mmCIF file of N, CA and C in Angstrom:
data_model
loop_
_atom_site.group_PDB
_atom_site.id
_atom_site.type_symbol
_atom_site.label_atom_id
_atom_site.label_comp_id
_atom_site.label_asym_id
_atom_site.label_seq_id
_atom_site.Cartn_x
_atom_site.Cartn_y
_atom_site.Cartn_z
ATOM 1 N N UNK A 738 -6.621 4.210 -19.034
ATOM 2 C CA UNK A 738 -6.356 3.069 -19.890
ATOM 3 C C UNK A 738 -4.916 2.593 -19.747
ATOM 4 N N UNK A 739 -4.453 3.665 -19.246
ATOM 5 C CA UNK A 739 -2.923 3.046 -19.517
ATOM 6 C C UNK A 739 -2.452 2.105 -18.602
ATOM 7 N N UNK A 740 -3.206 2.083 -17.271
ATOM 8 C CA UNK A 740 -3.063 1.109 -16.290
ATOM 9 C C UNK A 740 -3.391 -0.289 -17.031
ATOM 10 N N UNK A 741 -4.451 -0.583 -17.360
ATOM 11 C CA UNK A 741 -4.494 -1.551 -17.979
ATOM 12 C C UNK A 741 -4.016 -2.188 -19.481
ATOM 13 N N UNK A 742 -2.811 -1.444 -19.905
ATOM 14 C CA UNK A 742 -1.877 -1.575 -20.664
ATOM 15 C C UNK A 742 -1.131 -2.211 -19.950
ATOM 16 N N UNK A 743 -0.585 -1.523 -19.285
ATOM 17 C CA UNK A 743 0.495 -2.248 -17.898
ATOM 18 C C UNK A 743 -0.086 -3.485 -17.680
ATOM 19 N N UNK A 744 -0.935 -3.642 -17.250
ATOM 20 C CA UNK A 744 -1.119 -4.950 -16.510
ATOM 21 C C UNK A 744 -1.995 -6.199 -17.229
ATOM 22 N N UNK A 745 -1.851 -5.949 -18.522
ATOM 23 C CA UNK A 745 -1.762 -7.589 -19.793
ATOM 24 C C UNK A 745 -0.468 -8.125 -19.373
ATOM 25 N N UNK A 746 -1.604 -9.284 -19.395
ATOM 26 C CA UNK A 746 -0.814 -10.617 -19.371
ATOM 27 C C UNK A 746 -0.431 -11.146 -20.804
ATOM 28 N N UNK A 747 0.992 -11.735 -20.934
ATOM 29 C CA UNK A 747 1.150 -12.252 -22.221
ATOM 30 C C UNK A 747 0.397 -13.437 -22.506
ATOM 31 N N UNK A 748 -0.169 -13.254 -23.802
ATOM 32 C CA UNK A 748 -1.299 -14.340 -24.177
ATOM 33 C C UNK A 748 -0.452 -15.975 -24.277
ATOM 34 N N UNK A 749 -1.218 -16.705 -24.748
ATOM 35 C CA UNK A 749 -1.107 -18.529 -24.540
ATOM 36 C C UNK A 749 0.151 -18.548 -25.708
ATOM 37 N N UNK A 750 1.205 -18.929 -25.627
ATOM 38 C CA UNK A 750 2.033 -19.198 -26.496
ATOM 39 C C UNK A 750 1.609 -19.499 -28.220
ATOM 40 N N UNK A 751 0.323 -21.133 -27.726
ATOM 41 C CA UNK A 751 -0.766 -21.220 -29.047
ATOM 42 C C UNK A 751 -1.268 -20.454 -29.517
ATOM 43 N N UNK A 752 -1.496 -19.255 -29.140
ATOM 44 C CA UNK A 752 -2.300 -18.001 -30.162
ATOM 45 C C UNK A 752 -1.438 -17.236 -30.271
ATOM 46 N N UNK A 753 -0.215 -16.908 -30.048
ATOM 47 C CA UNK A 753 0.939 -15.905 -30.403
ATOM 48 C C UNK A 753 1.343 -16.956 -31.907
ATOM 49 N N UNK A 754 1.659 -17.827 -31.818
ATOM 50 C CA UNK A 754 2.110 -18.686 -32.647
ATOM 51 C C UNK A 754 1.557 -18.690 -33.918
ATOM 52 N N UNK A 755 0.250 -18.839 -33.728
ATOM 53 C CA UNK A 755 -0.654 -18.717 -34.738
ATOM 54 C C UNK A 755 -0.279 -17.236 -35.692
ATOM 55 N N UNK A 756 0.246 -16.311 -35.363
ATOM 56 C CA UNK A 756 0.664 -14.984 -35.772
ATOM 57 C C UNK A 756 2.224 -14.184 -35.560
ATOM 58 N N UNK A 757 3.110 -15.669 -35.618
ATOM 59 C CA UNK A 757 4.299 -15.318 -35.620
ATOM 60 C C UNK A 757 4.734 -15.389 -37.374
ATOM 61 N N UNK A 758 3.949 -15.803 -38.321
ATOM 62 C CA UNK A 758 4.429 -15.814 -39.450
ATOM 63 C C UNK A 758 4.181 -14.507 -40.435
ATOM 64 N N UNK A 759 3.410 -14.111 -39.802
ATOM 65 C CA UNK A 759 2.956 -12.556 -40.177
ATOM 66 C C UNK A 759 4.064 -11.217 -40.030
ATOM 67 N N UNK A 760 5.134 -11.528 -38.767
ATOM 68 C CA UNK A 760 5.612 -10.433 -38.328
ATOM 69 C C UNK A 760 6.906 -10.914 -38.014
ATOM 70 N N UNK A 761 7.792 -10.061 -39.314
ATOM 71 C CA UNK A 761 9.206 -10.578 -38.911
ATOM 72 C C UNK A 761 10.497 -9.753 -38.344
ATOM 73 N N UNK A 762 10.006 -8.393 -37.837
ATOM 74 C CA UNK A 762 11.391 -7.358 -37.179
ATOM 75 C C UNK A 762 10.712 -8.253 -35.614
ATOM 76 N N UNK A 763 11.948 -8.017 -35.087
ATOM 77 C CA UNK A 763 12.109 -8.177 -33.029
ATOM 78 C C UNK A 763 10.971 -7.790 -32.350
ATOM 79 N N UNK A 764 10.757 -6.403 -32.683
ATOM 80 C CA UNK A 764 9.612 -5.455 -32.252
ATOM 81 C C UNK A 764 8.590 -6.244 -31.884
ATOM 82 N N UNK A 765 8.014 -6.090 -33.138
ATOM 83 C CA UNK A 765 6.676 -6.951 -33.257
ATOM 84 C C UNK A 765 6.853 -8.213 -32.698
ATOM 85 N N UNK A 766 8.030 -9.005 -32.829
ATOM 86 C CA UNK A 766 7.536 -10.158 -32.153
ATOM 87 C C UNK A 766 7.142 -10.344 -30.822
ATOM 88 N N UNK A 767 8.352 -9.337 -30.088
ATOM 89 C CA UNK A 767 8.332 -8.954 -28.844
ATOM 90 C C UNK A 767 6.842 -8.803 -28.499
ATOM 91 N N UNK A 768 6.666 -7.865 -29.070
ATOM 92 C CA UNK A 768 5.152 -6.857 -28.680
ATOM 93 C C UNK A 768 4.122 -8.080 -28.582
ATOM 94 N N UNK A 769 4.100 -9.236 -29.643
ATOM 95 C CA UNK A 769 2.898 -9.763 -30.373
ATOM 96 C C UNK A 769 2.462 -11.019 -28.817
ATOM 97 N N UNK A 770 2.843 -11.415 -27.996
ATOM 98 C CA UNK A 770 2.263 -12.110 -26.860
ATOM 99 C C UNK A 770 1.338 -11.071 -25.820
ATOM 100 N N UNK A 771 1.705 -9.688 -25.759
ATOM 101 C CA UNK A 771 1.175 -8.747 -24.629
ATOM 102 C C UNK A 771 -0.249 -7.884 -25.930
ATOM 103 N N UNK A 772 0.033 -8.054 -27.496
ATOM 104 C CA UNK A 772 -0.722 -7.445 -28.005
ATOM 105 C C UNK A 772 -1.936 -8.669 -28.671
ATOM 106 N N UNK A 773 -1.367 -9.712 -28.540
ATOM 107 C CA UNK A 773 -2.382 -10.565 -28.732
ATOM 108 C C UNK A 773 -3.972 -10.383 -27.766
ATOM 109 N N UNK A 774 -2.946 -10.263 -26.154
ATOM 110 C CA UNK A 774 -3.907 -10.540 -25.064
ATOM 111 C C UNK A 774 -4.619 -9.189 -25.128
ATOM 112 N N UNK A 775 -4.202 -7.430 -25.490
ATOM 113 C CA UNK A 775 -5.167 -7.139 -25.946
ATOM 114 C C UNK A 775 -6.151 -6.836 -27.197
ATOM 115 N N UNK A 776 -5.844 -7.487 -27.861
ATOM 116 C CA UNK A 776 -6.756 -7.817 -29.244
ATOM 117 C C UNK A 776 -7.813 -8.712 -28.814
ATOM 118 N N UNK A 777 -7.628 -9.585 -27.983
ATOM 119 C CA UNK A 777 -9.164 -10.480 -26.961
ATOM 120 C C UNK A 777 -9.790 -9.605 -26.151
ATOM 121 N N UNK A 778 -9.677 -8.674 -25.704
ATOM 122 C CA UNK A 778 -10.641 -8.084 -24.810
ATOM 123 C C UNK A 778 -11.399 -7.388 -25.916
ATOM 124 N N UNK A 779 -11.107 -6.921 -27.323
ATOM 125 C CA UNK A 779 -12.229 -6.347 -28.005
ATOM 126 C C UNK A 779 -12.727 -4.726 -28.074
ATOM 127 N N UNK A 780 -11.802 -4.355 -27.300
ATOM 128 C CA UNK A 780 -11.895 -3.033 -27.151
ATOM 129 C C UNK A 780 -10.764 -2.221 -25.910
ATOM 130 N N UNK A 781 -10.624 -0.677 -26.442
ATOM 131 C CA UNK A 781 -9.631 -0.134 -25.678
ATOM 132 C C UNK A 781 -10.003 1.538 -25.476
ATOM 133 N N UNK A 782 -10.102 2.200 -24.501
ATOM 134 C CA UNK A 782 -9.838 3.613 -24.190
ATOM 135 C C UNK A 782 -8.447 4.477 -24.706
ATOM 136 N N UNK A 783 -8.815 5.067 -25.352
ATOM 137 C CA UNK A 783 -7.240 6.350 -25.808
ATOM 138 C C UNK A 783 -7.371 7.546 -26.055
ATOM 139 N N UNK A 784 -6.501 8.448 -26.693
ATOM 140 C CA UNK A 784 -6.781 9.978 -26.629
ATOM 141 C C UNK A 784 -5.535 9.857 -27.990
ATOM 142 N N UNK A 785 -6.537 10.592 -28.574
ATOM 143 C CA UNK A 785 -5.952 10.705 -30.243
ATOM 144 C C UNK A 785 -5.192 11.905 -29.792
ATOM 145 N N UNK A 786 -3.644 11.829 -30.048
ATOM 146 C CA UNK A 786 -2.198 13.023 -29.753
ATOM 147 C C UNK A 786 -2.567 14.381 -30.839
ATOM 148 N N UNK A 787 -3.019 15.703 -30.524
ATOM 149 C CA UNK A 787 -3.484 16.719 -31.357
ATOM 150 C C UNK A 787 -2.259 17.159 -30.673
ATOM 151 N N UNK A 788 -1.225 17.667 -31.670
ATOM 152 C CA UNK A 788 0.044 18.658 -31.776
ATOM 153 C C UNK A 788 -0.787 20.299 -31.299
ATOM 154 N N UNK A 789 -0.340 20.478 -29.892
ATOM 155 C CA UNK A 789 -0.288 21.989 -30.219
ATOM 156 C C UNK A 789 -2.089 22.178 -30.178
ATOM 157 N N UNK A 790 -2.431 20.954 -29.131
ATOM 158 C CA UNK A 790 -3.877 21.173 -28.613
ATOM 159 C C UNK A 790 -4.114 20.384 -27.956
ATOM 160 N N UNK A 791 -5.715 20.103 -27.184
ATOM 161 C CA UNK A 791 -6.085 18.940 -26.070
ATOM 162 C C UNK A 791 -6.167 17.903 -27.162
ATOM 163 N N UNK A 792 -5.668 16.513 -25.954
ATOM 164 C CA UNK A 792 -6.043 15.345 -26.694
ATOM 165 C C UNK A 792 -7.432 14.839 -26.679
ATOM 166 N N UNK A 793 -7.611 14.014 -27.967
ATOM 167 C CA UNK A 793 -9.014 13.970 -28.013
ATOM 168 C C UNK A 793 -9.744 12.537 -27.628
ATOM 169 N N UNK A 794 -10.193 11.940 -27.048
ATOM 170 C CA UNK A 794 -10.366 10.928 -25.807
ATOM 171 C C UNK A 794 -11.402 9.988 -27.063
ATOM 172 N N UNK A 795 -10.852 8.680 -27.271
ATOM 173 C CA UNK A 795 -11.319 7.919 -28.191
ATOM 174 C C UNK A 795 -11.651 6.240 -27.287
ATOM 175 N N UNK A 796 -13.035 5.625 -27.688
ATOM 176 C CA UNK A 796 -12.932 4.719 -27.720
ATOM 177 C C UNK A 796 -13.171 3.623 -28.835
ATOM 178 N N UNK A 797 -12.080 2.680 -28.780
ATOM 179 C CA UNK A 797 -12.133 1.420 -30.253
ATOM 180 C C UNK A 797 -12.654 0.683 -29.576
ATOM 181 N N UNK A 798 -13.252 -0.192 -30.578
ATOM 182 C CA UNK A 798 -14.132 -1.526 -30.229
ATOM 183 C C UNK A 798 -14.172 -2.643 -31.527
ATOM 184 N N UNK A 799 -13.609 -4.029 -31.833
ATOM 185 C CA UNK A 799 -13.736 -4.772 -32.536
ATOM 186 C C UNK A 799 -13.401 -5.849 -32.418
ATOM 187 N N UNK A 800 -13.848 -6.667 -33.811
ATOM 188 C CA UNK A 800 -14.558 -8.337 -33.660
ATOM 189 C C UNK A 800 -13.369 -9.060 -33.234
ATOM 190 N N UNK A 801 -13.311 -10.215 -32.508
ATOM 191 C CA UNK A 801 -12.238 -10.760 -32.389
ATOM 192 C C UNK A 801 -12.569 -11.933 -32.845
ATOM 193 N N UNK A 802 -11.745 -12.359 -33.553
ATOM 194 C CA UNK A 802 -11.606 -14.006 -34.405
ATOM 195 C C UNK A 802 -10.156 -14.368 -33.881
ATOM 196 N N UNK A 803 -10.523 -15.767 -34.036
ATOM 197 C CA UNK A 803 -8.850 -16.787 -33.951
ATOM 198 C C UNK A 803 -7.962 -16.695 -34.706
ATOM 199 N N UNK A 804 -8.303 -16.444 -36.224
ATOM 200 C CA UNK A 804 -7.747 -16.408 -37.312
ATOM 201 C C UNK A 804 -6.742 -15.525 -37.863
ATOM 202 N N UNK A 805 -5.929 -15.289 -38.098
ATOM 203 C CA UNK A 805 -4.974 -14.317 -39.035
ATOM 204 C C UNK A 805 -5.433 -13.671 -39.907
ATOM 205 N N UNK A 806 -6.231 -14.679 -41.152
ATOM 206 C CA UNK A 806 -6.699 -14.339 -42.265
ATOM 207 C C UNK A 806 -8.053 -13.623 -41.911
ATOM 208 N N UNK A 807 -8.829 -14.042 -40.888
ATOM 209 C CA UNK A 807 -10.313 -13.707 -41.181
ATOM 210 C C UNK A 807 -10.454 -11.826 -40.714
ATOM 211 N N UNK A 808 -11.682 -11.455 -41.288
ATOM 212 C CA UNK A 808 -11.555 -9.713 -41.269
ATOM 213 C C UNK A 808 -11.918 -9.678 -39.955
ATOM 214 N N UNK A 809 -11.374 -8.537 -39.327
ATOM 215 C CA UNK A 809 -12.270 -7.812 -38.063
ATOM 216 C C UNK A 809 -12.565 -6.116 -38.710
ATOM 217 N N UNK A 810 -13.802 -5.910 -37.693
ATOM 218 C CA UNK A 810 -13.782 -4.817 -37.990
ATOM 219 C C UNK A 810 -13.632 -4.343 -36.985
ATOM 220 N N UNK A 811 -13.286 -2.753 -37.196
ATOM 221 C CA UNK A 811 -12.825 -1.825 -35.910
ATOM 222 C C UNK A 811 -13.474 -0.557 -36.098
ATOM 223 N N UNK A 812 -13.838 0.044 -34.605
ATOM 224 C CA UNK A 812 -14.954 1.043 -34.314
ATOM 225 C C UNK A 812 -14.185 2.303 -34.003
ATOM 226 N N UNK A 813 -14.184 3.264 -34.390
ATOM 227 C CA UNK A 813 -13.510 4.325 -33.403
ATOM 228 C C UNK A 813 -14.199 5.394 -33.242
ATOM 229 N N UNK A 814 -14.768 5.784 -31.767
ATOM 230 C CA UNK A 814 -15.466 6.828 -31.404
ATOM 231 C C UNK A 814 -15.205 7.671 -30.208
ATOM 232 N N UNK A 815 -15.094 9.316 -31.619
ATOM 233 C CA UNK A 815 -14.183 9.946 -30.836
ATOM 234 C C UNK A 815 -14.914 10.618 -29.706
ATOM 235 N N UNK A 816 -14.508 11.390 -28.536
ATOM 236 C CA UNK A 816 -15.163 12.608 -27.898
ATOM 237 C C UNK A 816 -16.522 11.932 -27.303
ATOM 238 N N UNK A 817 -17.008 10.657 -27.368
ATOM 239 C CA UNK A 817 -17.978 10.033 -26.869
ATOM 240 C C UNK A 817 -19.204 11.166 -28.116
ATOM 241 N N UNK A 818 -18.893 11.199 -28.924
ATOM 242 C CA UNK A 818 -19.619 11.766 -30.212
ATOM 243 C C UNK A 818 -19.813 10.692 -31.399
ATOM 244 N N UNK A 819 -21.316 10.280 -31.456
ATOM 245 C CA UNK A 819 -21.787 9.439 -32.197
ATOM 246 C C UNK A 819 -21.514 9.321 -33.720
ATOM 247 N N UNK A 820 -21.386 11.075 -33.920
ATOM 248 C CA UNK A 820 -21.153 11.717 -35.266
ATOM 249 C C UNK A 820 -19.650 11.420 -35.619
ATOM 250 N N UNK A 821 -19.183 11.202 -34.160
ATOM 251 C CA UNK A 821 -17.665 11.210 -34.624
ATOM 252 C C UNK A 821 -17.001 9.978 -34.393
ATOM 253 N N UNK A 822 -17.619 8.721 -35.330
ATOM 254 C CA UNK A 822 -17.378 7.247 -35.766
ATOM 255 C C UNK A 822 -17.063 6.795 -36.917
ATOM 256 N N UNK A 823 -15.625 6.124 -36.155
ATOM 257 C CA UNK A 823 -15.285 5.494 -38.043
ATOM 258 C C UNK A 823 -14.983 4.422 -37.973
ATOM 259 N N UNK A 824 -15.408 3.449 -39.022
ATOM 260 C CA UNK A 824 -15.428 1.953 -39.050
ATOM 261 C C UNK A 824 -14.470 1.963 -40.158
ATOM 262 N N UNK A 825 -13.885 0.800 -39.762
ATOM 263 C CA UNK A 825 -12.838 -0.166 -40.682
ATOM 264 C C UNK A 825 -13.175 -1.495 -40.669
ATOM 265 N N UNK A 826 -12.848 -2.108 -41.743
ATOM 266 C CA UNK A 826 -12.445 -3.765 -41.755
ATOM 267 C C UNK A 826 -11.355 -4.018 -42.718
ATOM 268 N N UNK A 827 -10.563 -4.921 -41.702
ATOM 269 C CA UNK A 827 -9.547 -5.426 -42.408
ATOM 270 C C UNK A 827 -8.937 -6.805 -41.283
ATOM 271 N N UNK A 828 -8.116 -7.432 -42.177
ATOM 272 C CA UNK A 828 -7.792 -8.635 -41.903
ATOM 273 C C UNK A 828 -6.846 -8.228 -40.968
ATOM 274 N N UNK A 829 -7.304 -9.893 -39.398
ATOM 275 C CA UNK A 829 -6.476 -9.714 -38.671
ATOM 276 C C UNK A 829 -5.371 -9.329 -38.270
ATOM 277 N N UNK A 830 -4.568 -10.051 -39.144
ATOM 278 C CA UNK A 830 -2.703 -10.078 -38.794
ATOM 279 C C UNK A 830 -2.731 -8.334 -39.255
ATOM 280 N N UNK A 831 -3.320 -7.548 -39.703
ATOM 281 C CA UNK A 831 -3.002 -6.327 -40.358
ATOM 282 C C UNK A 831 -3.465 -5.375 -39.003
ATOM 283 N N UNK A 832 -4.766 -5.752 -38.650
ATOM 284 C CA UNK A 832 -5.505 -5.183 -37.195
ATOM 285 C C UNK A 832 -4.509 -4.741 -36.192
ATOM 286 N N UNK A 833 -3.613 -6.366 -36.030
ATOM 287 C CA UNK A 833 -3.034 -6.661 -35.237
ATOM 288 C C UNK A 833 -1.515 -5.851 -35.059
ATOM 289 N N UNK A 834 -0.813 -5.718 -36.160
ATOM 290 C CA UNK A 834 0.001 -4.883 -36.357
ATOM 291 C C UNK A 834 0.196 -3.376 -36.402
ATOM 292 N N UNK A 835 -1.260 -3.012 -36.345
ATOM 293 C CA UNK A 835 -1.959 -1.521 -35.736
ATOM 294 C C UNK A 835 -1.661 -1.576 -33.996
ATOM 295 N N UNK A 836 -2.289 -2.913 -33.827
ATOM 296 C CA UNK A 836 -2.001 -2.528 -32.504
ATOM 297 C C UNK A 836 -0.635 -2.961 -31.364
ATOM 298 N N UNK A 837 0.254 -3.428 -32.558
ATOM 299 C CA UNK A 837 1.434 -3.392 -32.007
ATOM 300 C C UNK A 837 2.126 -2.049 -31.797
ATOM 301 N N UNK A 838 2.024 -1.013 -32.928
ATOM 302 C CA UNK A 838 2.391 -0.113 -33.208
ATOM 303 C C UNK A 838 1.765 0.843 -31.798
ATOM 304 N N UNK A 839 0.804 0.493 -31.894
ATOM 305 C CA UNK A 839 -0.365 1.409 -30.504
ATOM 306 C C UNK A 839 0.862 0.940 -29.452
ATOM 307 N N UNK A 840 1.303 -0.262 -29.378
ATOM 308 C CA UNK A 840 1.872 -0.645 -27.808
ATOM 309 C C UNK A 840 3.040 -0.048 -27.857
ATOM 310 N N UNK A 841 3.744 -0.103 -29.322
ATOM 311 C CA UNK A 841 5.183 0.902 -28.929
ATOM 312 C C UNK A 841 4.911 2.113 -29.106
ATOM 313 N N UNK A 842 4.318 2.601 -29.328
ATOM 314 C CA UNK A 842 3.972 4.170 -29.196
ATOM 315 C C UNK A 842 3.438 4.835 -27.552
ATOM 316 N N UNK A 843 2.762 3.645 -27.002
ATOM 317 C CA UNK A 843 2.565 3.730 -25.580
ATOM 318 C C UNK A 843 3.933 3.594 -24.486
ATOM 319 N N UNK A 844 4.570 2.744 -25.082
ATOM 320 C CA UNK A 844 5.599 2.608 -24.292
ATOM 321 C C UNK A 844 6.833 3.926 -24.564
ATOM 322 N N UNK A 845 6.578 4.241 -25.490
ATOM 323 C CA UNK A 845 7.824 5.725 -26.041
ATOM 324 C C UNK A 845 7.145 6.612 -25.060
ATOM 325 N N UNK A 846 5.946 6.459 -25.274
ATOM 326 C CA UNK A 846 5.014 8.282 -24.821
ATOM 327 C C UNK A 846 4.064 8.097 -24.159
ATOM 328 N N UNK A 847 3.620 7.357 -23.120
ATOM 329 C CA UNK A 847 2.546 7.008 -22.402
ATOM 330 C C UNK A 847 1.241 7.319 -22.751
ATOM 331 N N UNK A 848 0.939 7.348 -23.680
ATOM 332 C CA UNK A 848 -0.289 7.935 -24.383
ATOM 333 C C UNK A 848 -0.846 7.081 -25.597
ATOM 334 N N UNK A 849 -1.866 6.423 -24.869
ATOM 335 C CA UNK A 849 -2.732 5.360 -25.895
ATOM 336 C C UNK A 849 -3.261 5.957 -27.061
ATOM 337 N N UNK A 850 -2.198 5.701 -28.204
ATOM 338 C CA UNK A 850 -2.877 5.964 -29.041
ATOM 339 C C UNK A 850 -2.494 5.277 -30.398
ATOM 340 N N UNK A 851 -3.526 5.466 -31.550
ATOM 341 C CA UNK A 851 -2.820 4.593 -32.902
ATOM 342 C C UNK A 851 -1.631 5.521 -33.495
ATOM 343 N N UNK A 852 -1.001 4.475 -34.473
ATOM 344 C CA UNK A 852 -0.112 4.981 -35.448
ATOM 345 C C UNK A 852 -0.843 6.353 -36.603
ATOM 346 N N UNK A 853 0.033 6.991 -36.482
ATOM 347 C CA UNK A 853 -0.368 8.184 -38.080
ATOM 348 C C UNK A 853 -1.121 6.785 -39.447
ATOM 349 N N UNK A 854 0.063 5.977 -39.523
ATOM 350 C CA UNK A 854 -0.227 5.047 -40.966
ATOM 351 C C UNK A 854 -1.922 4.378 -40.363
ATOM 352 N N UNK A 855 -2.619 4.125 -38.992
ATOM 353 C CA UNK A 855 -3.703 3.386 -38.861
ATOM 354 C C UNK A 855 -4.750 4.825 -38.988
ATOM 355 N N UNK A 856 -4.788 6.088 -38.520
ATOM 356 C CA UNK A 856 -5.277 6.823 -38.886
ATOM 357 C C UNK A 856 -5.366 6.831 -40.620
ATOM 358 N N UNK A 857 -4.442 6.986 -41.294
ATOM 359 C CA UNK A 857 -4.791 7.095 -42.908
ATOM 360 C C UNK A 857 -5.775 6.099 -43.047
ATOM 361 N N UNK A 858 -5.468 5.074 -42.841
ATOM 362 C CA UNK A 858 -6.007 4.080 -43.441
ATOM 363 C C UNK A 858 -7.737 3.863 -43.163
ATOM 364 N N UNK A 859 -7.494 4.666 -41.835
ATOM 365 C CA UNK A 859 -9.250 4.350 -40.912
ATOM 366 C C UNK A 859 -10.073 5.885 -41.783
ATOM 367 N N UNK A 860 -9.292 7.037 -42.290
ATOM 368 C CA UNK A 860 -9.868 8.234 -42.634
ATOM 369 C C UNK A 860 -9.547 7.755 -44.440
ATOM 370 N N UNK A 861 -9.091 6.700 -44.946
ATOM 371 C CA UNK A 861 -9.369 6.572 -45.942
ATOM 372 C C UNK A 861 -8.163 7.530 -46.830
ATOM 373 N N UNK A 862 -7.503 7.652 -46.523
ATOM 374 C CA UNK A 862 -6.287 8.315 -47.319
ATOM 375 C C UNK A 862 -5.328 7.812 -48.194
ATOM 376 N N UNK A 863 -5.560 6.603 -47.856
ATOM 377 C CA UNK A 863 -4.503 5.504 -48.288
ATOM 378 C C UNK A 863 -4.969 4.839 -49.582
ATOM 379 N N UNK A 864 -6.665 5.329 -50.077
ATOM 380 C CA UNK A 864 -7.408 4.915 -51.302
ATOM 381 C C UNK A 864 -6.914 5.348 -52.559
#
């Protein structure tokens, strides 16, 4: 997966734009043209980081809308284990900022994976 991290293209200026009012540190803005373009493909390969064990090989999958406001939902299935699926929905610009976090965490540590804070939130901790 990580090859094709590398090699996104930064999305259409018009759809970065659309989600520059959402996100106001450098980071994110930076990030938000290369994380737009993958929030359109709808899905991504990763390996959830286990401290002090093997990583555990995950694939996400979710809705893509134009919108900021409108919900997506997101799939995550771990180990290619049916049993081991967890769904979320939540509004774009929020999706989206998960997966900014995914891109600087890839770029620190070459290893596709979400933030600790998108885990709480997908295992429900944050209720």
């Amino acid at each position: 997966m990580s090859t094709s991290l590398e090699q996104l293209q930064p999305a259409p200026n018009a759809k970065v734009g659309i989600y520059l009012p959402y996100y106001k540190s450098n980071n994110q803005r930076t990030a938000l043209p290369l994380v737009i373009s993958l929030y359109d493909k709808g899905s991504l390969e990763g390996e959830r980081k286990i401290e002090g064990g093997n990583n555990i090989p995950f694939v996400a999958t979710w809705s893509v809308s134009t919108l900021p406001a409108d919900m997506t939902r997101c799939r995550l299935q771990f180990d290619g284990n049916a049993d081991l699926s967890y769904e979320i929905t939540m509004a774009n610009f929020e999706f989206i900022n998960y997966l900014i976090e995914l891109l600087i965490i890839f770029k620190r540590s070459r290893v596709v994976d979400f933030s600790r804070r998108f885990y709480t939130k997908l295992l429900r901790y944050d209720d």
